[in-house]
C-alpha cells in the first residue's frame, strides 16, 4: 500500500514536471513561427532578402498598376526556376479584369507568362501567381485562366466621419478624415494592396446611415485623396448618399426625387464630384429604412428615387446602388416579407445603371437565414447580394466564426426560378459590410482576417469551396505546417455552425439583446416597434415555438419560386436548419432522427458549446507552432467564446423552460443561473452600437 502511494507520488511529480517543462522545451526546439502582430494579413511578412527572380515588364507599356504588379512579384514571389514575363494581350477570353498564367516553352527554356488584356488583370495575375506558389503549387505546372464572376466586388464601410464605425469591432475608422487630404496615411495603400490581392474593386467609404456632410466640398477633396491612392490598385470609391442632402446642404424645401430642382441639385453634385474624382463609382443609398429619408416620404417609389440619382450619374459612368433592406413601422406584415413586397413589383423599372442591393437573407444578417426571395425574382433588374463580414450577430470580434460556409450557402442556394439558377448566377455585384478598423491587425482578430479574405475570394469565384479557401488562407497566414492545417481547418469549418447552435439553432433568429446585439435577449418584448423584439421572431409559448410563415401564417413562403415554396410548406420537407424560421411547432413535434423538437433544440445548444471546447483543444495543440502573439490572443478569445457560448445556451434554455416547463433531457446540464440573472445582464459599453 505504502509502495503504491509512493509510486503514485513519483508519477504525479513526473506529470507535473512534464506539464511545466515540456511546453517550454517544445517552444525552444519546435519550429516556432516568427512573431507577427497580424498587420501583414495573408500577404505574409516581407522576406529579409527577396528571391532573385527575373521579372520582365510588358513591352512598350507601363502604368502605375503594372509597376505595382512588378513590385509585388519582386517582393512576394518565392524563388521560381524560370523568368516571369508580364504580357498585355487582347484575348477576349480574359475579360476586362481576368488573367492567364501559363508556361511558354522555347529553345531558350521556359518562361512563366502572366497575360491580361488590361494592367489590372496583370496585377491580379501577379497576386494569383504569388498565392499559387506560396500555397505549395508547382510553378512549372501552371495553366489557368481566371476572370471574376461579377463585375463589382465591393466592401461597404459603415464608417462615420467622426471616426466611429457602426457595428465595427476593430477600433476606429481607418479613414482619418480630420487629417485628409493633406496627410495620406501609408496604411491606405496597404489596405488597397490587401484588397487588390483578392480582387476587391470597389469600396464605399461611409456609413449607409449617411451624413449629408460627406457630400460637401471639403469631404469630396478628402475622398479624392483616397481615390488617388486606390486607383492604381483597381479600386473605385463610392459614397453613401443621404437622400435629404438637397434640403440639408442645398436649402431646398423638399427632397422629393420627382421635383426638378432636387434632380438638378443632384446633377450638380455629381458634376462636382466627378471634377475631382473622374472614376468615382457612384452612390449607395439606404432609403426609407430605420428612419432614413427616402422617396416614400413623398409618396414616390424606390424606382423614382434610384432613377433620379442614376440620371445624375449616368453621363459620368456612375452607378446607383439602392438597398432593398427596407421595413417600415407602419407595415404590420411579417418583416421578412417587406423587401420583396416593395421591390419585386418594381422589376424592370430601374435604370440600367441602378443595382438593387439585397441582403443575403430576408431579415438581417442572422447567423443563418434562408436566401432572400428577391434573388431570381427580379430578372429585369441588376441585383447585388449584400453580406455582413463584420460579426454583428456572430459574437463581434471575439468569437471565432469563419463565414465562408455562410457566404457559400447563400451564393449556392437555388432560386427555383430557372433550372440550375443559383443566387450567385443572378448577381451583378457582391457587397460585404467591412470588418476593418484601425486595430493593428485590421479586423480585431487574426481569424476575422479570414472573413475579409473568403468574402473576396468567393466574390471573385463563388464556386470555390469554403474549406479550400480556409486552407489557402491558413497556409498564407500561419505557414504550411501539416499539424497547423490539420488543427485549424476543422476549427474554422465548424465555427459558424457552432455559433448557430449556441445562439439560435433550428432556424431561430434575432434573439439578441437590445441595441448592441451582444448576448442573448430572447425574452425582450418591450420595445416600441414589434419587429425590434425577439419575441416577435420566435413566437414561443407554452405550446410551441417558431414563426409560421406558411399559408396558415404570414405566407412568406409564397414569395419563393413554386418548387421551393412547396418544400417549405411542410415541416417534414423543410431543412431542419430552417425549421422554426418557417414553422410554428409544438415542443413535442417528432424530429426526423427520433426524439422531440425540444430535445433536438437542447441537443444543438449543447453541441454548440461542445464544439467551442473542441476548438480550444485544437488551438492548444498548435501552441509553439504559431507565433506567440497571435496564438495567445486567439487562445484568450476562445476562452471568452467558450464562456459566452455557455451563457447563450444557459440563458436561452432558462427562458424556453420558463415557457414550456419541460425538463432537460438526461445528461444535459441545468443552466448555471436562474432566468432573472440572465435578464439582468447589461453591457452599456459594448462596441459598435450607434
Ligand atoms: C442592422 C444594423 C444597423 C444597420 C442596418 C442596415 O444593426 O446598424 O444600419 O442593419 O443594414 O443589422 O442598414
XYZ file of C-alpha atoms and ligand atoms in Angstrom:
703
model
C 0.000 0.000 0.000
C 2.745 2.314 1.013
C 4.717 1.391 -2.073
C 1.680 2.065 -4.194
C 1.304 5.509 -2.695
C 4.989 6.185 -3.270
C 4.706 5.167 -6.908
C 1.686 7.395 -7.385
C 3.674 10.214 -5.812
C 6.534 9.838 -8.304
C 4.110 9.612 -11.193
C 2.324 12.713 -10.021
C 5.615 14.609 -9.735
C 6.714 13.485 -13.179
C 3.407 14.539 -14.674
C 3.658 17.957 -13.042
C 7.269 18.340 -14.200
C 6.433 17.394 -17.746
C 3.411 19.666 -17.778
C 5.569 22.598 -16.707
C 8.705 21.970 -18.726
C 7.561 20.244 -21.886
C 5.754 23.211 -23.430
C 8.888 25.273 -22.781
C 11.092 22.646 -24.435
C 8.690 22.471 -27.330
C 8.812 26.198 -27.603
C 12.619 26.173 -27.669
C 13.051 23.220 -30.006
C 9.906 23.365 -32.109
C 9.513 25.233 -35.362
C 8.391 28.434 -33.698
C 6.908 30.848 -36.191
C 8.201 34.395 -36.418
C 6.296 36.818 -34.219
C 3.580 38.645 -36.070
C 1.228 41.390 -34.983
C -1.116 40.459 -37.812
C -0.538 43.633 -39.804
C 0.673 41.815 -42.906
C -2.566 39.804 -43.173
C -2.428 36.831 -45.563
C 0.198 38.617 -47.616
C 2.962 37.440 -45.313
C 5.858 39.246 -43.711
C 8.312 40.622 -46.287
C 11.234 38.209 -46.773
C 14.530 39.510 -45.309
C 16.093 39.119 -48.773
C 13.699 38.939 -51.713
C 14.055 35.980 -54.079
C 16.176 36.878 -57.100
C 13.594 36.118 -59.770
C 13.812 37.629 -63.230
C 10.680 39.687 -63.809
C 10.063 41.202 -67.241
C 7.659 44.089 -67.787
C 5.267 44.107 -70.732
C 6.768 45.544 -73.871
C 6.021 49.166 -74.589
C 3.587 49.740 -71.784
C 3.908 50.982 -68.340
C 1.395 52.220 -65.811
C 1.296 52.641 -62.049
C -0.703 49.391 -61.886
C 1.940 47.475 -63.816
C 4.598 48.986 -61.569
C 2.650 47.597 -58.597
C 2.466 44.164 -60.228
C 6.230 44.175 -60.791
C 6.886 45.354 -57.237
C 4.582 42.671 -55.824
C 6.360 39.914 -57.697
C 9.766 41.173 -56.575
C 8.640 41.475 -53.002
C 6.494 38.389 -52.515
C 7.114 35.732 -55.137
C 9.186 32.886 -53.711
C 12.070 31.691 -55.894
C 10.822 30.177 -59.172
C 13.089 28.363 -61.618
C 12.250 30.477 -64.669
C 11.789 34.099 -65.681
C 8.353 35.646 -65.235
C 7.022 37.837 -68.020
C 4.005 40.147 -67.911
C 2.206 40.361 -71.239
C -0.687 42.545 -72.353
C -2.636 40.572 -74.958
C -6.037 41.150 -76.446
C -7.527 37.797 -75.554
C -11.316 38.240 -75.153
C -11.489 35.102 -73.015
C -9.781 37.044 -70.242
C -12.432 39.758 -69.926
C -11.558 43.173 -68.522
C -10.103 42.008 -65.239
C -9.114 38.403 -65.837
C -5.674 36.913 -66.354
C -3.923 33.827 -67.600
C -0.955 32.048 -66.030
C 0.953 29.599 -68.184
C 4.338 28.276 -69.141
C 5.780 29.160 -72.545
C 8.466 26.807 -73.811
C 11.041 27.835 -76.397
C 14.529 26.871 -77.439
C 15.895 29.106 -74.702
C 13.915 27.341 -71.988
C 10.739 28.101 -70.099
C 9.077 31.385 -69.239
C 6.191 31.890 -66.884
C 3.680 34.168 -68.576
C 1.130 36.351 -66.860
C -1.228 37.604 -69.544
C -4.122 40.037 -69.338
C -5.959 42.480 -71.523
C -5.576 45.308 -69.041
C -2.996 46.293 -66.483
C -5.340 45.460 -63.583
C -5.500 41.879 -64.875
C -1.706 41.749 -64.655
C -1.843 42.908 -61.034
C -4.478 40.281 -60.204
C -2.403 37.699 -62.082
C 0.693 38.660 -60.088
C -1.151 38.163 -56.815
C -2.576 34.859 -58.054
C 0.873 33.620 -59.009
C 2.256 34.534 -55.599
C -0.689 32.779 -53.925
C -0.209 29.700 -56.085
C 3.455 29.351 -55.219
C 3.099 30.296 -51.547
C 0.380 27.674 -51.074
C 2.577 24.939 -52.487
C 1.579 24.999 -56.160
C 4.158 23.973 -58.743
C 5.011 26.962 -60.966
C 6.122 24.563 -63.718
C 2.587 23.145 -63.981
C 0.711 26.396 -64.399
C -2.055 26.563 -66.967
C -5.040 28.555 -65.854
C -7.201 31.454 -66.774
C -9.356 33.231 -64.276
C -11.891 36.002 -64.522
C -14.288 37.311 -61.918
C -17.856 36.059 -61.782
C -19.300 39.502 -61.083
C -18.066 42.905 -62.253
C -18.444 44.727 -58.911
C -16.855 43.231 -55.797
C -17.250 45.741 -53.051
C -16.610 46.479 -49.430
C -19.141 48.681 -47.681
C -17.619 50.544 -44.763
C -20.103 51.661 -42.161
C -17.739 54.413 -41.015
C -18.966 57.750 -39.740
C -16.957 60.862 -40.449
C -16.251 61.322 -36.731
C -14.273 58.053 -36.808
C -16.895 55.786 -35.213
C -17.606 52.563 -37.067
C -21.188 51.320 -36.808
C -21.032 47.606 -35.982
C -17.248 47.892 -36.071
C -15.218 45.796 -33.656
C -11.685 46.584 -34.829
C -11.205 50.069 -33.476
C -11.915 53.392 -35.072
C -12.286 54.090 -38.748
C -9.306 53.542 -40.975
C -10.059 56.874 -42.661
C -8.642 59.769 -40.759
C -10.985 62.354 -42.223
C -9.540 65.037 -39.982
C -6.044 64.924 -41.486
C -7.122 64.094 -45.044
C -6.423 65.242 -47.715
C -3.097 66.731 -46.519
C -1.858 63.639 -44.726
C -2.244 60.438 -46.676
C -1.512 57.646 -44.228
C 0.651 54.939 -45.872
C -1.799 52.492 -44.391
C -4.338 53.434 -47.069
C -2.065 51.889 -49.695
C -1.575 48.772 -47.563
C -5.351 48.464 -47.360
C -5.691 48.840 -51.129
C -2.950 46.261 -51.715
C -4.740 43.742 -49.487
C -7.987 44.328 -51.356
C -6.356 44.038 -54.764
C -4.680 40.796 -53.709
C -8.137 39.208 -53.535
C -9.857 41.160 -56.288
C -11.953 43.745 -54.417
C -12.523 46.560 -56.914
C -14.901 48.985 -55.195
C -15.277 50.465 -51.728
C -17.990 52.558 -50.164
C -16.203 54.778 -47.678
C -19.002 55.904 -45.371
C -21.912 54.518 -43.405
C -25.225 53.710 -45.096
C -26.745 55.710 -42.269
C -25.082 58.613 -44.008
C -24.341 62.146 -43.029
C -25.026 64.714 -45.766
C -21.712 66.322 -44.860
C -19.841 63.586 -46.749
C -21.033 65.342 -49.902
C -19.644 68.786 -49.056
C -16.609 70.208 -50.880
C -14.092 69.513 -48.082
C -15.164 65.884 -47.872
C -15.122 65.476 -51.628
C -11.489 66.623 -51.522
C -10.731 64.079 -48.784
C -12.484 61.332 -50.734
C -10.493 62.304 -53.829
C -7.239 61.838 -51.911
C -8.267 58.281 -51.017
C -9.419 57.629 -54.580
C -5.961 58.677 -55.813
C -4.351 56.074 -53.558
C -6.777 53.316 -54.539
C -6.842 53.941 -58.308
C -3.682 52.037 -59.294
C -4.979 49.058 -57.304
C -8.097 48.940 -59.496
C -10.407 50.204 -56.752
C -13.141 52.783 -57.342
C -14.639 54.739 -54.483
C -18.342 55.167 -53.822
C -20.117 57.267 -51.217
C -23.285 56.589 -49.279
C -25.684 59.402 -50.068
C -28.307 60.797 -47.745
C -31.437 61.463 -49.739
C -32.303 64.595 -47.786
C -28.990 66.271 -48.733
C -30.669 68.757 -51.117
C -32.531 70.121 -48.101
C -29.694 69.889 -45.595
C -26.936 71.206 -47.842
C -28.834 72.943 -50.623
C -31.570 74.591 -48.583
C -34.301 73.238 -50.875
C -37.756 72.908 -49.366
C -38.071 69.262 -50.426
C -36.034 66.195 -51.341
C -38.814 64.660 -53.458
C -36.976 62.891 -56.293
C -39.661 63.946 -58.779
C -39.024 67.628 -58.108
C -36.908 69.173 -60.923
C -34.854 71.351 -58.582
C -33.986 68.275 -56.492
C -32.842 66.425 -59.615
C -30.816 69.494 -60.659
C -29.153 69.651 -57.247
C -28.009 66.028 -57.525
C -26.820 66.589 -61.100
C -24.648 69.471 -59.999
C -23.384 67.481 -57.017
C -22.420 64.616 -59.290
C -20.644 67.013 -61.677
C -18.732 68.498 -58.737
C -17.625 65.056 -57.520
C -16.521 63.910 -60.978
C -14.411 67.022 -61.423
C -12.212 65.747 -58.554
C -12.736 62.009 -58.984
C -13.138 61.161 -62.680
C -13.628 57.457 -61.955
C -15.984 57.947 -58.989
C -18.082 54.778 -58.654
C -21.383 56.295 -57.588
C -23.791 56.353 -54.651
C -25.003 53.727 -52.220
C -28.405 54.567 -50.752
C -30.328 53.372 -47.734
C -33.748 54.943 -48.124
C -36.881 54.653 -46.018
C -35.396 52.121 -43.695
C -34.795 52.507 -39.981
C -35.628 56.194 -40.086
C -33.553 57.170 -43.154
C -35.144 59.673 -45.529
C -36.298 58.500 -48.932
C -38.775 58.781 -51.784
C -41.552 57.082 -49.812
C -41.664 60.200 -47.600
C -43.200 61.913 -50.636
C -45.307 59.053 -51.942
C -42.716 58.357 -54.652
C -41.324 54.863 -55.242
C -37.855 53.454 -54.737
C -37.530 53.369 -58.539
C -38.317 57.110 -58.710
C -35.556 57.821 -56.206
C -32.974 55.496 -57.725
C -33.609 56.615 -61.299
C -33.304 60.300 -60.434
C -29.850 59.676 -58.942
C -28.979 57.348 -61.812
C -29.658 60.139 -64.296
C -27.261 62.415 -62.433
C -24.500 59.788 -62.550
C -25.142 58.226 -65.960
C -23.257 60.776 -68.047
C -20.165 60.126 -65.916
C -20.431 56.361 -65.989
C -21.510 56.110 -62.346
C -23.798 53.574 -60.686
C -26.518 53.845 -58.062
C -26.613 51.027 -55.574
C -30.020 51.116 -53.946
C -30.561 48.927 -50.908
C -33.603 46.691 -50.632
C -33.189 46.485 -46.850
C -36.374 48.342 -46.007
C -39.002 47.916 -43.424
C -41.462 50.368 -42.012
C -43.085 50.629 -38.629
C -46.358 51.356 -40.351
C -46.383 47.970 -42.053
C -47.853 45.282 -39.806
C -46.971 42.335 -42.075
C -44.123 39.916 -41.445
C -40.880 41.879 -41.620
C -39.325 39.047 -43.663
C -41.789 39.892 -46.466
C -41.357 43.631 -46.728
C -38.368 43.999 -49.075
C -39.886 41.626 -51.608
C -43.316 43.232 -51.302
C -41.882 46.652 -52.001
C -39.268 45.839 -54.649
C -40.465 42.885 -56.702
C -43.321 44.848 -58.319
C -40.714 47.409 -59.464
C -38.824 44.852 -61.554
C -37.934 46.375 -64.915
C -38.488 49.929 -63.715
C -34.926 50.663 -62.613
C -32.478 52.437 -64.927
C -29.594 50.429 -66.391
C -27.071 51.996 -64.045
C -29.017 51.041 -60.926
C -28.201 47.937 -58.917
C -30.615 46.856 -56.198
C -28.607 45.544 -53.253
C -30.352 42.738 -51.377
C -29.204 41.347 -48.024
C -28.346 37.667 -48.169
C -31.446 36.751 -46.180
C -34.880 38.331 -45.746
C -34.337 39.684 -42.228
C -30.972 40.973 -41.166
C -27.593 39.198 -41.300
C -28.556 36.491 -38.811
C -26.148 33.573 -38.221
C -28.403 31.580 -40.539
C -31.141 32.769 -42.837
C -32.730 31.278 -45.929
C -31.698 33.023 -49.142
C -33.631 36.215 -49.827
C -36.685 35.577 -52.058
C -35.767 38.551 -54.300
C -32.858 36.628 -55.834
C -34.106 35.347 -59.168
C -37.417 37.172 -58.765
C -36.340 40.408 -60.490
C -34.984 39.176 -63.828
C -35.165 42.636 -65.409
C -33.185 44.339 -62.632
C -29.490 44.194 -61.795
C -29.040 42.803 -58.295
C -26.268 42.748 -55.719
C -26.034 40.407 -52.736
C -25.013 42.090 -49.502
C -23.279 40.106 -46.760
C -22.058 41.213 -43.377
C -18.377 40.452 -42.897
C -18.312 42.244 -39.568
C -19.831 39.875 -36.992
C -22.629 41.988 -35.526
C -24.723 38.893 -34.875
C -21.936 36.340 -34.615
C -20.079 37.340 -31.472
C -18.291 40.539 -32.533
C -14.522 40.269 -32.919
C -14.023 37.873 -30.024
C -15.907 34.810 -31.240
C -14.247 32.736 -33.905
C -16.698 32.235 -36.759
C -15.356 31.572 -40.229
C -18.037 32.883 -42.545
C -17.011 31.044 -45.725
C -19.774 28.435 -45.218
C -22.352 31.182 -44.591
C -21.441 33.129 -47.737
C -21.215 29.981 -49.863
C -24.546 28.671 -48.572
C -26.381 31.731 -49.904
C -24.402 32.010 -53.132
C -25.049 28.362 -53.999
C -28.720 28.405 -52.969
C -31.077 27.524 -55.836
C -33.580 30.278 -56.610
C -36.069 27.826 -58.099
C -36.972 30.329 -60.800
C -34.979 28.664 -63.556
C -33.419 25.219 -63.725
C -29.958 25.350 -62.229
C -30.190 29.019 -61.287
C -28.337 29.836 -58.078
C -28.231 33.111 -56.178
C -24.678 33.705 -57.440
C -25.746 33.390 -61.045
C -28.280 36.231 -60.679
C -25.792 38.815 -59.446
C -24.194 41.920 -60.954
C -22.375 42.776 -57.730
C -21.427 41.349 -54.364
C -21.019 43.629 -51.363
C -19.674 42.895 -47.900
C -20.021 45.124 -44.835
C -16.379 45.506 -43.872
C -14.908 44.305 -40.588
C -11.917 46.606 -40.900
C -10.765 49.286 -38.486
C -7.630 50.911 -37.200
C -6.607 47.976 -34.994
C -3.077 46.870 -35.778
C -4.404 43.551 -37.116
C -7.110 45.401 -39.113
C -10.041 43.191 -38.103
C -9.816 42.773 -34.332
C -8.611 39.183 -34.513
C -6.479 37.137 -36.842
C -9.371 34.834 -37.713
C -11.544 37.785 -38.744
C -8.974 38.431 -41.448
C -10.102 35.126 -42.949
C -13.613 36.549 -43.351
C -12.368 39.529 -45.350
C -10.317 37.071 -47.385
C -13.020 34.491 -48.065
C -15.625 37.131 -48.855
C -13.428 38.491 -51.617
C -12.333 35.106 -52.939
C -15.955 33.980 -53.223
C -16.972 37.280 -54.825
C -14.373 36.547 -57.495
C -15.349 32.906 -57.815
C -18.496 31.787 -55.953
C -17.830 28.177 -56.893
C -14.766 27.948 -54.625
C -15.175 25.564 -51.706
C -15.004 27.407 -48.369
C -12.735 24.693 -46.990
C -10.249 25.092 -49.836
C -10.227 28.853 -49.226
C -9.718 28.264 -45.500
C -6.698 26.076 -46.208
C -5.275 28.591 -48.627
C -5.694 31.328 -46.018
C -4.168 29.219 -43.230
C -1.030 28.440 -45.225
C -0.506 32.077 -46.185
C -1.259 33.331 -42.672
C 0.386 30.732 -40.422
C 2.637 28.705 -42.728
C 2.316 25.279 -44.283
C 2.937 23.017 -41.300
C 0.662 19.963 -41.644
C -0.090 19.934 -37.907
C -1.351 23.515 -38.095
C -3.502 22.810 -41.144
C -4.874 19.662 -39.537
C -5.909 21.521 -36.386
C -7.010 24.869 -37.749
C -9.031 23.728 -40.786
C -11.698 21.896 -38.748
C -11.741 24.718 -36.188
C -12.665 27.143 -38.924
C -15.043 24.847 -40.747
C -17.082 24.021 -37.628
C -17.072 27.511 -36.165
C -20.027 29.164 -37.901
C -22.323 26.208 -37.231
C -21.220 26.334 -33.584
C -22.382 29.955 -33.354
C -25.714 28.998 -34.953
C -26.058 26.149 -32.444
C -25.403 28.172 -29.306
C -27.279 31.340 -30.379
C -30.235 30.183 -32.486
C -30.483 26.563 -33.642
C -33.146 25.068 -35.931
C -33.875 28.351 -37.721
C -34.435 30.589 -34.694
C -33.265 34.147 -35.319
C -32.939 37.609 -33.881
C -32.776 36.576 -30.257
C -30.202 39.229 -29.432
C -30.133 41.683 -26.571
C -31.314 45.170 -27.428
C -29.263 47.683 -29.401
C -25.751 46.320 -29.267
C -26.779 42.762 -30.219
C -24.242 41.357 -27.829
C -25.521 38.370 -25.922
C -28.908 36.727 -25.555
C -32.238 38.509 -25.074
C -34.943 36.101 -26.316
C -37.278 37.412 -23.601
C -37.216 41.043 -24.809
C -40.790 42.183 -25.530
C -40.992 45.830 -24.529
C -39.529 47.753 -27.474
C -41.647 50.274 -29.357
C -41.780 48.533 -32.704
C -42.995 44.917 -32.782
C -40.184 43.702 -35.035
C -37.491 45.067 -32.725
C -38.464 42.459 -30.135
C -37.057 38.930 -30.173
C -40.446 37.566 -29.078
C -41.755 38.728 -32.475
C -39.351 36.314 -34.179
C -39.559 33.154 -32.076
C -43.228 33.291 -31.041
C -42.575 30.774 -28.287
C -45.242 29.992 -25.720
C -46.435 27.128 -23.558
C -47.481 25.037 -26.542
C -44.792 25.637 -29.144
C -42.142 27.731 -30.834
C -41.340 29.200 -34.269
C -42.722 31.651 -36.838
C -45.452 30.262 -39.079
C -44.556 31.603 -42.497
C -46.731 29.092 -44.359
C -50.223 29.756 -45.743
C -51.694 29.425 -42.247
C -49.364 32.175 -41.049
C -47.685 35.112 -42.817
C -47.355 33.107 -46.037
C -43.853 34.462 -46.651
C -43.090 31.175 -48.400
C -45.282 32.335 -51.305
C -42.525 34.837 -52.170
C -40.283 31.932 -53.213
C -40.477 30.148 -56.556
C -43.185 27.439 -56.509
C -40.812 24.474 -56.276
C -39.078 25.961 -53.237
C -42.300 27.189 -51.637
C -43.797 23.702 -51.932
C -40.890 22.221 -49.992
C -41.064 24.903 -47.304
C -44.811 24.434 -46.859
C -44.367 21.324 -44.715
C -42.069 20.857 -41.731
C -41.199 17.371 -42.964
C -39.661 18.750 -46.172
C -38.134 21.922 -44.677
C -34.402 21.652 -43.940
C -34.077 21.205 -40.133
C -31.664 24.168 -40.084
C -34.575 26.427 -41.081
C -37.442 24.615 -39.392
C -38.512 27.287 -36.916
C -37.915 30.076 -39.413
C -40.857 28.754 -41.407
C -42.969 26.794 -38.919
C -44.542 27.145 -35.516
C -44.401 23.683 -33.980
C -45.347 22.021 -30.707
C -42.481 21.389 -28.323
C -43.072 17.648 -28.685
C -43.043 17.714 -32.505
C -41.326 14.465 -33.584
C -37.991 15.128 -35.296
C -36.592 13.025 -38.143
C -33.805 11.477 -36.065
C -36.288 10.399 -33.348
C -36.856 12.488 -30.235
C -38.867 15.672 -29.829
C -38.281 19.178 -31.076
C -37.427 20.229 -27.515
C -34.787 17.529 -27.163
C -33.312 18.367 -30.557
C -33.147 22.041 -29.641
C -31.289 21.272 -26.423
C -29.001 18.834 -28.240
C -27.978 21.585 -30.648
C -27.313 24.126 -27.904
C -25.128 21.508 -26.201
C -23.391 20.699 -29.465
C -22.545 24.383 -29.996
C -20.893 24.667 -26.607
C -19.037 21.366 -27.083
C -17.717 22.487 -30.469
C -16.183 25.589 -28.935
C -14.439 23.407 -26.349
C -13.128 21.233 -29.173
C -11.892 24.358 -30.979
C -10.000 25.367 -27.826
C -8.353 21.947 -27.609
C -7.284 22.072 -31.230
C -5.836 25.527 -30.746
C -3.965 24.348 -27.637
C -2.414 21.609 -29.773
C -0.689 24.126 -32.066
C 0.933 26.158 -29.321
C 4.523 26.793 -30.316
C 3.767 26.176 -33.969
C 2.124 29.575 -34.297
C 3.869 32.713 -33.124
C 3.073 33.576 -29.533
C 1.320 36.958 -30.030
C -1.271 35.600 -32.424
C -1.551 32.284 -30.593
C -2.086 33.938 -27.262
C -4.693 36.450 -28.417
C -6.694 33.715 -30.141
C -6.418 31.495 -27.075
C -7.799 34.281 -24.876
C -10.599 34.960 -27.329
C -11.522 31.271 -27.447
C -11.788 31.319 -23.652
C -14.205 34.250 -23.930
C -16.129 32.409 -26.625
C -16.406 29.251 -24.525
C -17.744 31.246 -21.583
C -20.193 33.129 -23.758
C -21.374 30.074 -25.674
C -22.349 28.574 -22.324
C -24.017 31.863 -21.365
C -26.060 31.879 -24.590
C -27.087 28.271 -24.133
C -27.974 28.644 -20.479
C -29.865 31.911 -20.860
C -31.825 30.589 -23.838
C -32.701 27.292 -22.182
C -33.684 29.015 -18.927
C -36.066 31.186 -20.949
C -37.544 28.372 -23.057
C -38.069 26.298 -19.908
C -39.901 29.204 -18.283
C -42.391 28.902 -21.154
C -42.656 25.171 -21.763
C -41.987 23.898 -18.213
C -40.259 20.858 -19.680
C -37.332 19.107 -18.024
C -33.972 18.966 -19.749
C -33.163 15.654 -21.402
C -30.998 13.306 -19.306
C -27.322 14.268 -19.337
C -27.931 17.906 -20.229
C -26.708 20.285 -17.525
C -29.026 22.782 -15.853
C -28.342 26.479 -16.604
C -25.782 27.988 -14.235
C -28.164 30.761 -13.080
C -31.860 31.418 -12.932
C -33.589 33.329 -15.732
C -33.700 36.561 -13.759
C -29.903 36.636 -13.576
C -29.625 36.462 -17.365
C -32.261 39.128 -17.796
C -30.320 41.468 -15.553
C -27.064 41.441 -17.569
C -26.235 44.873 -19.007
C -23.485 45.908 -21.423
C -23.662 49.664 -21.700
C -20.279 49.964 -23.400
C -20.492 47.157 -25.930
C -18.655 48.359 -29.057
C -20.106 49.258 -32.419
C -23.508 50.367 -31.151
C -24.535 53.739 -32.551
C -28.654 46.319 -38.964
C -27.683 47.061 -38.090
C -27.744 48.551 -38.304
C -27.626 48.860 -39.784
C -28.659 48.078 -40.567
C -28.510 48.253 -42.078
O -27.965 46.768 -36.737
O -26.694 49.134 -37.560
O -27.748 50.221 -40.014
O -28.508 46.712 -40.318
O -28.062 47.322 -42.723
O -28.354 44.958 -38.891
O -28.854 49.306 -42.603
